[in-house]
Short mmCIF file of C-alpha atoms and ligand atoms in Angstrom, two decimals:
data_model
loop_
_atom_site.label_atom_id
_atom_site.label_comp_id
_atom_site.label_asym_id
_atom_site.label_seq_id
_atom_site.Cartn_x
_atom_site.Cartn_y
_atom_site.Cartn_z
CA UNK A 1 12.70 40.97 40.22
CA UNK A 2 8.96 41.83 39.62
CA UNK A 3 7.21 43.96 42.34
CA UNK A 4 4.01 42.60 43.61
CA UNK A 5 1.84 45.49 42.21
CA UNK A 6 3.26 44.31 38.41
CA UNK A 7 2.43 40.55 38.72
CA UNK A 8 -0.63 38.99 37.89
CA UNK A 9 -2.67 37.32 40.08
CA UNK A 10 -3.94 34.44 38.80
CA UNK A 11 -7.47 32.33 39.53
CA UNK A 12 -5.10 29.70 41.30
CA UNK A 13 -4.12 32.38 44.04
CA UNK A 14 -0.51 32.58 42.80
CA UNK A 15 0.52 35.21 40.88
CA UNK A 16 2.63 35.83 37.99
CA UNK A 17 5.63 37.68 35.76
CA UNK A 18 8.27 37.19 33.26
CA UNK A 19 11.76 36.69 34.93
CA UNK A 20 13.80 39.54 35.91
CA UNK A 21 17.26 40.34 37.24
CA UNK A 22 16.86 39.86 40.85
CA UNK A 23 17.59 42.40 43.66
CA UNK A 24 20.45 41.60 46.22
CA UNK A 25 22.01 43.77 48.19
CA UNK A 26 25.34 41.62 48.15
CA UNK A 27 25.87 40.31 45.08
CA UNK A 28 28.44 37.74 43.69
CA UNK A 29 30.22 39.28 40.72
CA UNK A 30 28.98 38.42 37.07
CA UNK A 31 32.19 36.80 35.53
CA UNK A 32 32.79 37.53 32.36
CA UNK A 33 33.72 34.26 31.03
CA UNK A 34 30.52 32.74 29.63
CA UNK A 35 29.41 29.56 32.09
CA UNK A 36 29.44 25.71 31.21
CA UNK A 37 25.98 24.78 29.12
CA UNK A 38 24.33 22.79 31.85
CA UNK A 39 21.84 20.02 30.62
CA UNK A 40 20.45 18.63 33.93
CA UNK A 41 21.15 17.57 37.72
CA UNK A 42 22.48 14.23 37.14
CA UNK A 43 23.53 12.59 40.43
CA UNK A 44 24.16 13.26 43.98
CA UNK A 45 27.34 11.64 46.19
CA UNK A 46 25.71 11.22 49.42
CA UNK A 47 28.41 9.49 52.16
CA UNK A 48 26.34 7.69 54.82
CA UNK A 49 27.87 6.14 57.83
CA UNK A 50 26.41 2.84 57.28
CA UNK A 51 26.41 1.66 53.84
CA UNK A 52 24.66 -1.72 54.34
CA UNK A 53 21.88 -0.07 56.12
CA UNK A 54 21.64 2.25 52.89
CA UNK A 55 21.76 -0.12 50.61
CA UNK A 56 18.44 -1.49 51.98
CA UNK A 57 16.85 1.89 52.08
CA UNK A 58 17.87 2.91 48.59
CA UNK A 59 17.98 -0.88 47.14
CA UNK A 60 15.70 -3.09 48.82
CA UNK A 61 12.69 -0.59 49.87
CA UNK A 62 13.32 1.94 47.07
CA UNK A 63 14.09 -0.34 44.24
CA UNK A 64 17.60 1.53 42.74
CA UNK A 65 19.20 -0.89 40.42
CA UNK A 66 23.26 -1.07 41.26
CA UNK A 67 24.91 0.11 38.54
CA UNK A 68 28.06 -1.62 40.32
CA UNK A 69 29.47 -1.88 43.80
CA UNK A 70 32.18 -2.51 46.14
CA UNK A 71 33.05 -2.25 49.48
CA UNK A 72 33.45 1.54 50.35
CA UNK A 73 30.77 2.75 47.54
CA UNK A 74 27.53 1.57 45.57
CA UNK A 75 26.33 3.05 42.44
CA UNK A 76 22.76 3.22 41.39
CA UNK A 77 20.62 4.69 39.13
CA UNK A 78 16.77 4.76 38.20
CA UNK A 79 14.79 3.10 35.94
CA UNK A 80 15.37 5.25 32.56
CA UNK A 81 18.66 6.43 33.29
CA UNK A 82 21.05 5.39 30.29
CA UNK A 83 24.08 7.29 32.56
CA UNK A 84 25.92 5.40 34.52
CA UNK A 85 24.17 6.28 37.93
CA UNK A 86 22.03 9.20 39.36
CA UNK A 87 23.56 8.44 43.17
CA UNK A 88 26.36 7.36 45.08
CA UNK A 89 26.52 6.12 48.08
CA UNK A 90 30.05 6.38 49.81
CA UNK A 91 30.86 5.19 53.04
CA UNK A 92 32.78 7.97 55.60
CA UNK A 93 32.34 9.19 58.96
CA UNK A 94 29.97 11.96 58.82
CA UNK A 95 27.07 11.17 56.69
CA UNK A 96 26.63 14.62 54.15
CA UNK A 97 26.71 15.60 50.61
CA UNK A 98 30.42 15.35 48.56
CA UNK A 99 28.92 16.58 45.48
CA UNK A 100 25.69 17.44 43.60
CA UNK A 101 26.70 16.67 40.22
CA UNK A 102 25.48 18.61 36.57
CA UNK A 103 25.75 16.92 33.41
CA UNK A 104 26.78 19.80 30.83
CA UNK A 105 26.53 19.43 26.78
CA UNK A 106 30.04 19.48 25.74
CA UNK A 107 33.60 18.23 26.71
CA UNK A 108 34.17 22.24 25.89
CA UNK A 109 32.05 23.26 28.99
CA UNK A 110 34.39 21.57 31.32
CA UNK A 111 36.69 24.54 30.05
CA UNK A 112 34.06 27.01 30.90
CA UNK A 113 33.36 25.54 34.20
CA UNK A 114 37.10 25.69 35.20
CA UNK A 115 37.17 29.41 33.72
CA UNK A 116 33.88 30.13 35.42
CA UNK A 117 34.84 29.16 38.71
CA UNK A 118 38.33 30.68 38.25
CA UNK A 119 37.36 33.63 37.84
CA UNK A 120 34.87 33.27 41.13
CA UNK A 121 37.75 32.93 42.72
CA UNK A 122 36.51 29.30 43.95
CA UNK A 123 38.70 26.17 45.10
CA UNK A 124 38.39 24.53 41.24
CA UNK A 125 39.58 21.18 40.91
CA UNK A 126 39.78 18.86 37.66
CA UNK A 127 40.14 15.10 36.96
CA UNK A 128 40.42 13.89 33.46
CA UNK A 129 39.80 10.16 34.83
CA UNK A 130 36.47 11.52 37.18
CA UNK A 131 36.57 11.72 40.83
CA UNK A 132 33.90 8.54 40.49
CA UNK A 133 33.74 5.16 38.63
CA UNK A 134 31.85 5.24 35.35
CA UNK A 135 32.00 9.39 35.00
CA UNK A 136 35.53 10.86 32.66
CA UNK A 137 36.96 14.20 32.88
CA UNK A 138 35.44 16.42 35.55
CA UNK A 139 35.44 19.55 37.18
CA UNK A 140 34.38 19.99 41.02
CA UNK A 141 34.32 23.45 42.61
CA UNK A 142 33.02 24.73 46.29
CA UNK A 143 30.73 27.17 44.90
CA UNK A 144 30.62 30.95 45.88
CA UNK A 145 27.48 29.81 48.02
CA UNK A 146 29.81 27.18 49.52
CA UNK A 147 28.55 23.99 47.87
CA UNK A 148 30.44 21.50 46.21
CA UNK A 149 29.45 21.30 42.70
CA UNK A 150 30.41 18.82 39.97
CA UNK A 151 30.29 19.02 36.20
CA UNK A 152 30.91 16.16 33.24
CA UNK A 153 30.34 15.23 30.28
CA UNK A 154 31.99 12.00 29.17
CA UNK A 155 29.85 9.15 31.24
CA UNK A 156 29.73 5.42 30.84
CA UNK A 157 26.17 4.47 29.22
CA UNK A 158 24.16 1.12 30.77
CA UNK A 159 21.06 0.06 30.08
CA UNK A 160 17.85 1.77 30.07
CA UNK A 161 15.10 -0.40 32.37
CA UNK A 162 12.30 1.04 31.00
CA UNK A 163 11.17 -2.29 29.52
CA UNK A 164 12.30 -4.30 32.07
CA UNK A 165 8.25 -4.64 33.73
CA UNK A 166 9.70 -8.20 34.90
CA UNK A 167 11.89 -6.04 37.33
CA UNK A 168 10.00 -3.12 37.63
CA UNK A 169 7.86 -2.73 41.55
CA UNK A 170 4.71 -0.68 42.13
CA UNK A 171 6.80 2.01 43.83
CA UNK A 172 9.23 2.46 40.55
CA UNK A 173 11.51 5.64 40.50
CA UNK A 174 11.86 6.03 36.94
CA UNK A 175 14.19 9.55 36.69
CA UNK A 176 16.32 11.70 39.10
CA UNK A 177 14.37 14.90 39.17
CA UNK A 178 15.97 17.76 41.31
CA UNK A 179 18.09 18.73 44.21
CA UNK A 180 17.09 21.17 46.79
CA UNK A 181 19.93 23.44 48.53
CA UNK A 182 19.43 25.15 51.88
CA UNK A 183 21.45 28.61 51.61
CA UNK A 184 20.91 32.02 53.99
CA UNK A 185 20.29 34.73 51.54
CA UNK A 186 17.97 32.95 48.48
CA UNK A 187 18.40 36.44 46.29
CA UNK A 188 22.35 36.49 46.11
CA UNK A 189 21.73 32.66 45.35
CA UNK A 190 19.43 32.90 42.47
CA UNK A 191 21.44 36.03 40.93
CA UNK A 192 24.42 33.44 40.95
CA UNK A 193 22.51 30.45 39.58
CA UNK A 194 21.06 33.04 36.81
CA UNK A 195 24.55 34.04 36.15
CA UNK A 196 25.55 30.04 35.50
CA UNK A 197 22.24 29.72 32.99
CA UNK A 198 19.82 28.83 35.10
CA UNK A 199 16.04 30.56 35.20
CA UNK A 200 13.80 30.72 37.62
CA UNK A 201 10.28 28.82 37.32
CA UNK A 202 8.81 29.68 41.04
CA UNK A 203 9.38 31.37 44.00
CA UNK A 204 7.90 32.60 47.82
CA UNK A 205 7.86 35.54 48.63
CA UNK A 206 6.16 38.17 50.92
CA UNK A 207 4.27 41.52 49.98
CA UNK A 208 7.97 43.44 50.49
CA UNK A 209 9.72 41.67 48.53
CA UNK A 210 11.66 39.53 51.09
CA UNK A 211 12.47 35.78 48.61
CA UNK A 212 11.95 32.58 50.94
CA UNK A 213 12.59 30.00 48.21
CA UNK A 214 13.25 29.42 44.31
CA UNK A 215 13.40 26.93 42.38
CA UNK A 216 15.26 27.21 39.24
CA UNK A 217 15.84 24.99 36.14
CA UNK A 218 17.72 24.06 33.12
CA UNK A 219 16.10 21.11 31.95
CA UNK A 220 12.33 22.06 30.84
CA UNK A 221 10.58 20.87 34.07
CA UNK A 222 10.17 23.06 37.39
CA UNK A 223 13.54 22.52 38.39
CA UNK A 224 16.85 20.89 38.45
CA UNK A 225 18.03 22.83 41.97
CA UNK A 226 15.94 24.86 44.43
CA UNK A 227 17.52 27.40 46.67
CA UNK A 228 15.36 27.43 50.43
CA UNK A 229 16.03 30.25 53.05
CA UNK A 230 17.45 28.56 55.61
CA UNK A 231 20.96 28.15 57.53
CA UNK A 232 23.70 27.15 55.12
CA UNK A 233 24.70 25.89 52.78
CA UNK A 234 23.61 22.44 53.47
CA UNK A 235 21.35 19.50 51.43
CA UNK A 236 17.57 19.82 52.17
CA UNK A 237 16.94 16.95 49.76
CA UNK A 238 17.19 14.67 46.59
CA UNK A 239 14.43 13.99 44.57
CA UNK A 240 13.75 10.99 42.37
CA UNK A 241 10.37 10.91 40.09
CA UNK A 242 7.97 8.40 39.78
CA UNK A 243 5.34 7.98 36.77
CA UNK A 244 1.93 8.21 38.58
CA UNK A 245 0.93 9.15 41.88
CA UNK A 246 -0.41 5.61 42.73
CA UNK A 247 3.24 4.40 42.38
CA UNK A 248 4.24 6.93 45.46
CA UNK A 249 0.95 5.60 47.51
CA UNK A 250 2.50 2.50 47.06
CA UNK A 251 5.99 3.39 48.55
CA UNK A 252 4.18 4.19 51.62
CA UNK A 253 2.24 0.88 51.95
CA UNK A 254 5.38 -0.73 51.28
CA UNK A 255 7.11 1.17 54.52
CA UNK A 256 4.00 0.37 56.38
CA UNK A 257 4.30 -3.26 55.61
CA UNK A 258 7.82 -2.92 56.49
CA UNK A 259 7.32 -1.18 59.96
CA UNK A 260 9.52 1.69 58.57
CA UNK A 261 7.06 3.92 58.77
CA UNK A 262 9.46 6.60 60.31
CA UNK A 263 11.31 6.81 57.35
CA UNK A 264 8.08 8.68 55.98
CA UNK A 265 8.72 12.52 57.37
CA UNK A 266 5.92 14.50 55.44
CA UNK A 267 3.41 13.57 52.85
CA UNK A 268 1.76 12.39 50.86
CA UNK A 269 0.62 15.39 49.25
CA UNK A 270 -0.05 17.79 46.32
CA UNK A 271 2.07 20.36 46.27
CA UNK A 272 1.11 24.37 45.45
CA UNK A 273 4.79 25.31 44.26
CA UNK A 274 5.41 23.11 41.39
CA UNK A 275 2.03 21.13 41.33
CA UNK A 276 3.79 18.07 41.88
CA UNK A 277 2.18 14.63 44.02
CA UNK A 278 5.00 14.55 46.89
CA UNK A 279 6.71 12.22 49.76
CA UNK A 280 9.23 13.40 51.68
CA UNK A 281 11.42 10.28 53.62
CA UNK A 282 14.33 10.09 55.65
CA UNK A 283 17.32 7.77 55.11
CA UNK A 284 19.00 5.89 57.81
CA UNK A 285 21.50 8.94 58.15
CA UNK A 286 18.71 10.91 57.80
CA UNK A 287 19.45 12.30 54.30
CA UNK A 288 15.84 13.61 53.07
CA UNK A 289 14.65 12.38 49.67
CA UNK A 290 11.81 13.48 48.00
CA UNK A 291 9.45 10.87 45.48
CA UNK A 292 7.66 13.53 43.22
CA UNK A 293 5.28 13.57 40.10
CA UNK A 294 3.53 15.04 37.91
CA UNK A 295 4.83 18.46 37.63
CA UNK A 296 4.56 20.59 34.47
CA UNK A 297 6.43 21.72 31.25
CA UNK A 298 8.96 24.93 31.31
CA UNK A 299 10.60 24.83 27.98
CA UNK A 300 9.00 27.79 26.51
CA UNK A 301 11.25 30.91 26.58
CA UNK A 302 8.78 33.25 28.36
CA UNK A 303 7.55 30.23 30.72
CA UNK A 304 5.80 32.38 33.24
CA UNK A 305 7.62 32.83 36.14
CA UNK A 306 4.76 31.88 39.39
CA UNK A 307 5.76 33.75 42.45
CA UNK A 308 3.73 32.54 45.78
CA UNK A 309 3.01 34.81 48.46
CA UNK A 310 4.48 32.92 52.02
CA UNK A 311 1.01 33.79 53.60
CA UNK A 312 -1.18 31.81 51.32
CA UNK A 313 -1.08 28.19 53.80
CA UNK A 314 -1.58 26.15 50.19
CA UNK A 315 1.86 27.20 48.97
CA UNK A 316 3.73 23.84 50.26
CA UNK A 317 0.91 21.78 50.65
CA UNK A 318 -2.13 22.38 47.95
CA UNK A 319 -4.80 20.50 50.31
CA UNK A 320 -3.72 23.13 53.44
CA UNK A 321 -1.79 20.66 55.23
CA UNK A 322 0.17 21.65 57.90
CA UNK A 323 4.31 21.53 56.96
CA UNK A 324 6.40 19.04 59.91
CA UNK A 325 8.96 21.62 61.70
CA UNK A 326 11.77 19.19 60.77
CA UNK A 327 11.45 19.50 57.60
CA UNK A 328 12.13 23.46 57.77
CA UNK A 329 14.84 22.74 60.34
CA UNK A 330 16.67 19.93 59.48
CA UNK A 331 19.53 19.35 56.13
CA UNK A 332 22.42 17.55 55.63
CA UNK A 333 26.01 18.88 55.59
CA UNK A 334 27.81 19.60 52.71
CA UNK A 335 31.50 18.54 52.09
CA UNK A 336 34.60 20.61 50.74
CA UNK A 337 36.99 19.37 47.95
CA UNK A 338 38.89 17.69 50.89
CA UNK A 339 36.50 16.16 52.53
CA UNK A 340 35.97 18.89 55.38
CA UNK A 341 32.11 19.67 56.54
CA UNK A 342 31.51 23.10 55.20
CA UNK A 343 31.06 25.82 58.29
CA UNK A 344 26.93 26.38 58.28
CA UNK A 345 26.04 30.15 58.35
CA UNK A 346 22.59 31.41 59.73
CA UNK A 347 20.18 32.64 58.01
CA UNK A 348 19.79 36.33 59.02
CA UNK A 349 16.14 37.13 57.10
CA UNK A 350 12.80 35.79 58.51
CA UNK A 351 12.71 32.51 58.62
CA UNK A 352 9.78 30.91 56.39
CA UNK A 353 8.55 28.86 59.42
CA UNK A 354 8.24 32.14 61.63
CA UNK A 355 5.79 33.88 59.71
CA UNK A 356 3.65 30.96 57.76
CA UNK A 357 1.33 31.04 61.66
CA UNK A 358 -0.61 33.85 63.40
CA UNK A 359 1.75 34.73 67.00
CA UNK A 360 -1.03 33.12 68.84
CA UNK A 361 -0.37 29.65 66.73
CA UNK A 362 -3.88 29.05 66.03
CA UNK A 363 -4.55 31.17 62.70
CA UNK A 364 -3.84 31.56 59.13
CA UNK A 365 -1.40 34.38 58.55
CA UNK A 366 -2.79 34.91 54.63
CA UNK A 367 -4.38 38.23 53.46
CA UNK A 368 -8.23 38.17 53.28
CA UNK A 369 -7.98 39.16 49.69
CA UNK A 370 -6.27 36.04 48.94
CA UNK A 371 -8.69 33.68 49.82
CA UNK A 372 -8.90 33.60 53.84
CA UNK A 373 -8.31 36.07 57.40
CA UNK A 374 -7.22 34.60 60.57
CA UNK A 375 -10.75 34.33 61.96
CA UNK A 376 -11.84 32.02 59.30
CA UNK A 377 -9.66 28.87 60.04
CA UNK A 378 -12.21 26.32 61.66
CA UNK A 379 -11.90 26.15 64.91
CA UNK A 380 -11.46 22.26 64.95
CA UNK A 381 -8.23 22.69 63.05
CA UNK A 382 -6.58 25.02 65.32
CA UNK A 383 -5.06 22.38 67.58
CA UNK A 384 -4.18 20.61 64.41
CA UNK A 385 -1.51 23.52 64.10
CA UNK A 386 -0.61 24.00 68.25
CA UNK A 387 -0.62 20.82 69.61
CA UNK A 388 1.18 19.25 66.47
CA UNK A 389 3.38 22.52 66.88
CA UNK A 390 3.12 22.34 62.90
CA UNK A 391 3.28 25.03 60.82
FE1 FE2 B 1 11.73 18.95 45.95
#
């Protein structure tokens, strides 16, 4: 981890390093069997308590194709997935997350994962037929953070509907991008997710060091997972791509048109961390998924690591936007191997939404020297901040 005083600060306000070992004063153990060579996030099983009500979210309104279907679960994947589906949606009694699944390079890395985890001492669990239709051999674990991960290899392949434009809507979500994971202590996270390969492209953090948020990736985009401060471990969100920005405008004229405007929680928007055109919506469980675009390339070994000081009010929202308190508050559970809500644990350093506005609730809480002081928010856009109670 890279002290302030050796980063660079850049033109852009951020500043930036090459990744380091991260500090944490309670650390998981390295293990020292190598881990499973992840290639990418590749779906998420999301149960929801009503699946015909999903299947118009996720089908009708977001435009999914169905893999395949049946009564307790639907399958469905975007537009240039060749894998058999990037989400499924199981029917159950509590709507939460039963796994967040990694696609890893070999059928060898399933024995690394189960070695891995082992070792972690985690609950470890493997299927040579797949927990799931259309995914072989597989290895689920509840993760040291308490998440329940998934790896494969062996997948059915369908077809890519890349160049079906007869099909294809103005809203299109043409990849699965990343997950986002809600966890209380983001350091002993990321030193765990560095241990299992991952590297870390961005984070937030404050002038003593104190991490509010990574995001960290294996495929050569800004991320596959991000880790936000928060109580945990639960889901903060999914997040499918689109190809332009218009096509995300265009998911929220279709909601308009629709009356569903509630589904849209936050957004449209650039954001700072990540660069990336954003909307944030809420399923009918109210299961957060992002639509996201345009962020950049990471692929280079020493890919700059861009660390964002949680003063600077453009860090979430590029245009200065003010960030809905739901969206720092609310998640969705996360499941155990047997089906069992995992236990949510508080967060016990500063929260992210405590310290992004002045203690009156009318000012900027960023340093002078990066840009602004409290006095110089206009006055007009105080109530903006207190009567929305945004942050
Ligand atoms: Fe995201």
């Amino acid at each position: 981890m890279t002290n302030r005083a050796d980063m660079t600060l850049t033109s852009s306000g951020f500043y930036t390093s090459q990744e380091a070992p991260i500090t944490t004063g309670n650390p998981i153990p390295t293990p020292q069997s190598s881990p499973p060579d992840v290639l990418r996030c590749a779906y998420m099983e999301l149960v929801v308590t009503d699946l015909a009500a999903s299947r118009v979210f996720y089908v009708d309104v977001l435009g999914l194709y169905v893999t395949e279907e049946d009564e307790e679960t639907i399958y469905l994947r975007s537009t240039e997935e060749f894998i058999h589906h990037n989400l499924v949606l199981r029917k159950g009694p509590v709507a939460a997350v039963a796994a967040f699944s990694y696609r890893v390079r070999t059928p060898e890395d399933l024995d690394r994962a189960v070695e891995f985890y082992t070792e972690l001492g985690c609950d470890v669990r493997r299927d040579p037929s797949g927990f799931v239709k259309g995914i072989g051999d597989s290895v689920r674990v509840v993760d040291p953070l308490g998440f329940p991960y998934e790896f494969f290899h062996q997948t059915d392949h369908v077809e890519r509907m890349s160049w079906r434009y007869d099909l294809h809507i103005p809203g299109e979500l043409v990849r699965l991008d990343h997950f986002n994971q809600v966890t209380p202590d983001v350091p002993r996270a990321v030193k765990y997710m560095q241990d299992l390969g991952f590297r870390v492209t961005e984070d937030i953090q404050d002038e003593e060091g104190t991490v509010y948020a990574a995001w960290m990736r294996r495929k050569p985009t800004v991320h596959d997972t991000a880790m936000t401060g928060g109580d945990g471990p639960r889901m903060h969100h999914v997040c499918f791509a689109t190809h332009e920005k218009h096509n995300i405008l265009a998911i929220c004229d279709k909601l308009g048109a629709l009356r569903r405007s509630d589904a849209i929680e936050r957004g449209p928007g650039r954001h700072g961390v990540s660069n990336a055109f954003y909307l944030y919506l809420r399923d009918p469980d109210g299961h957060r998924v992002e639509v996201y675009t345009q962020d950049y390339y990471t692929g280079d070994p020493d890919n700059p690591v861009v660390t964002w000081d949680v003063h600077d009010n453009q860090r979430r929202d590029w245009w200065g936007n003010p960030v809905v308190p739901s969206w720092y508050t609310d998640a969705s559970l996360v499941l155990d191997l047997d089906g069992n809500p995992q236990p949510v644990v508080a967060r016990t350093d500063s929260s992210e939404m405590a310290v992004t506005i002045g203690a009156d609730g009318f000012s900027y809480t960023r340093a002078p020297e990066s840009g602004g002081a409290a006095e110089t928010m206009p006055e007009w856009k105080q109530g903006e901040y207190k009567l929305g109670h945004q942050l």
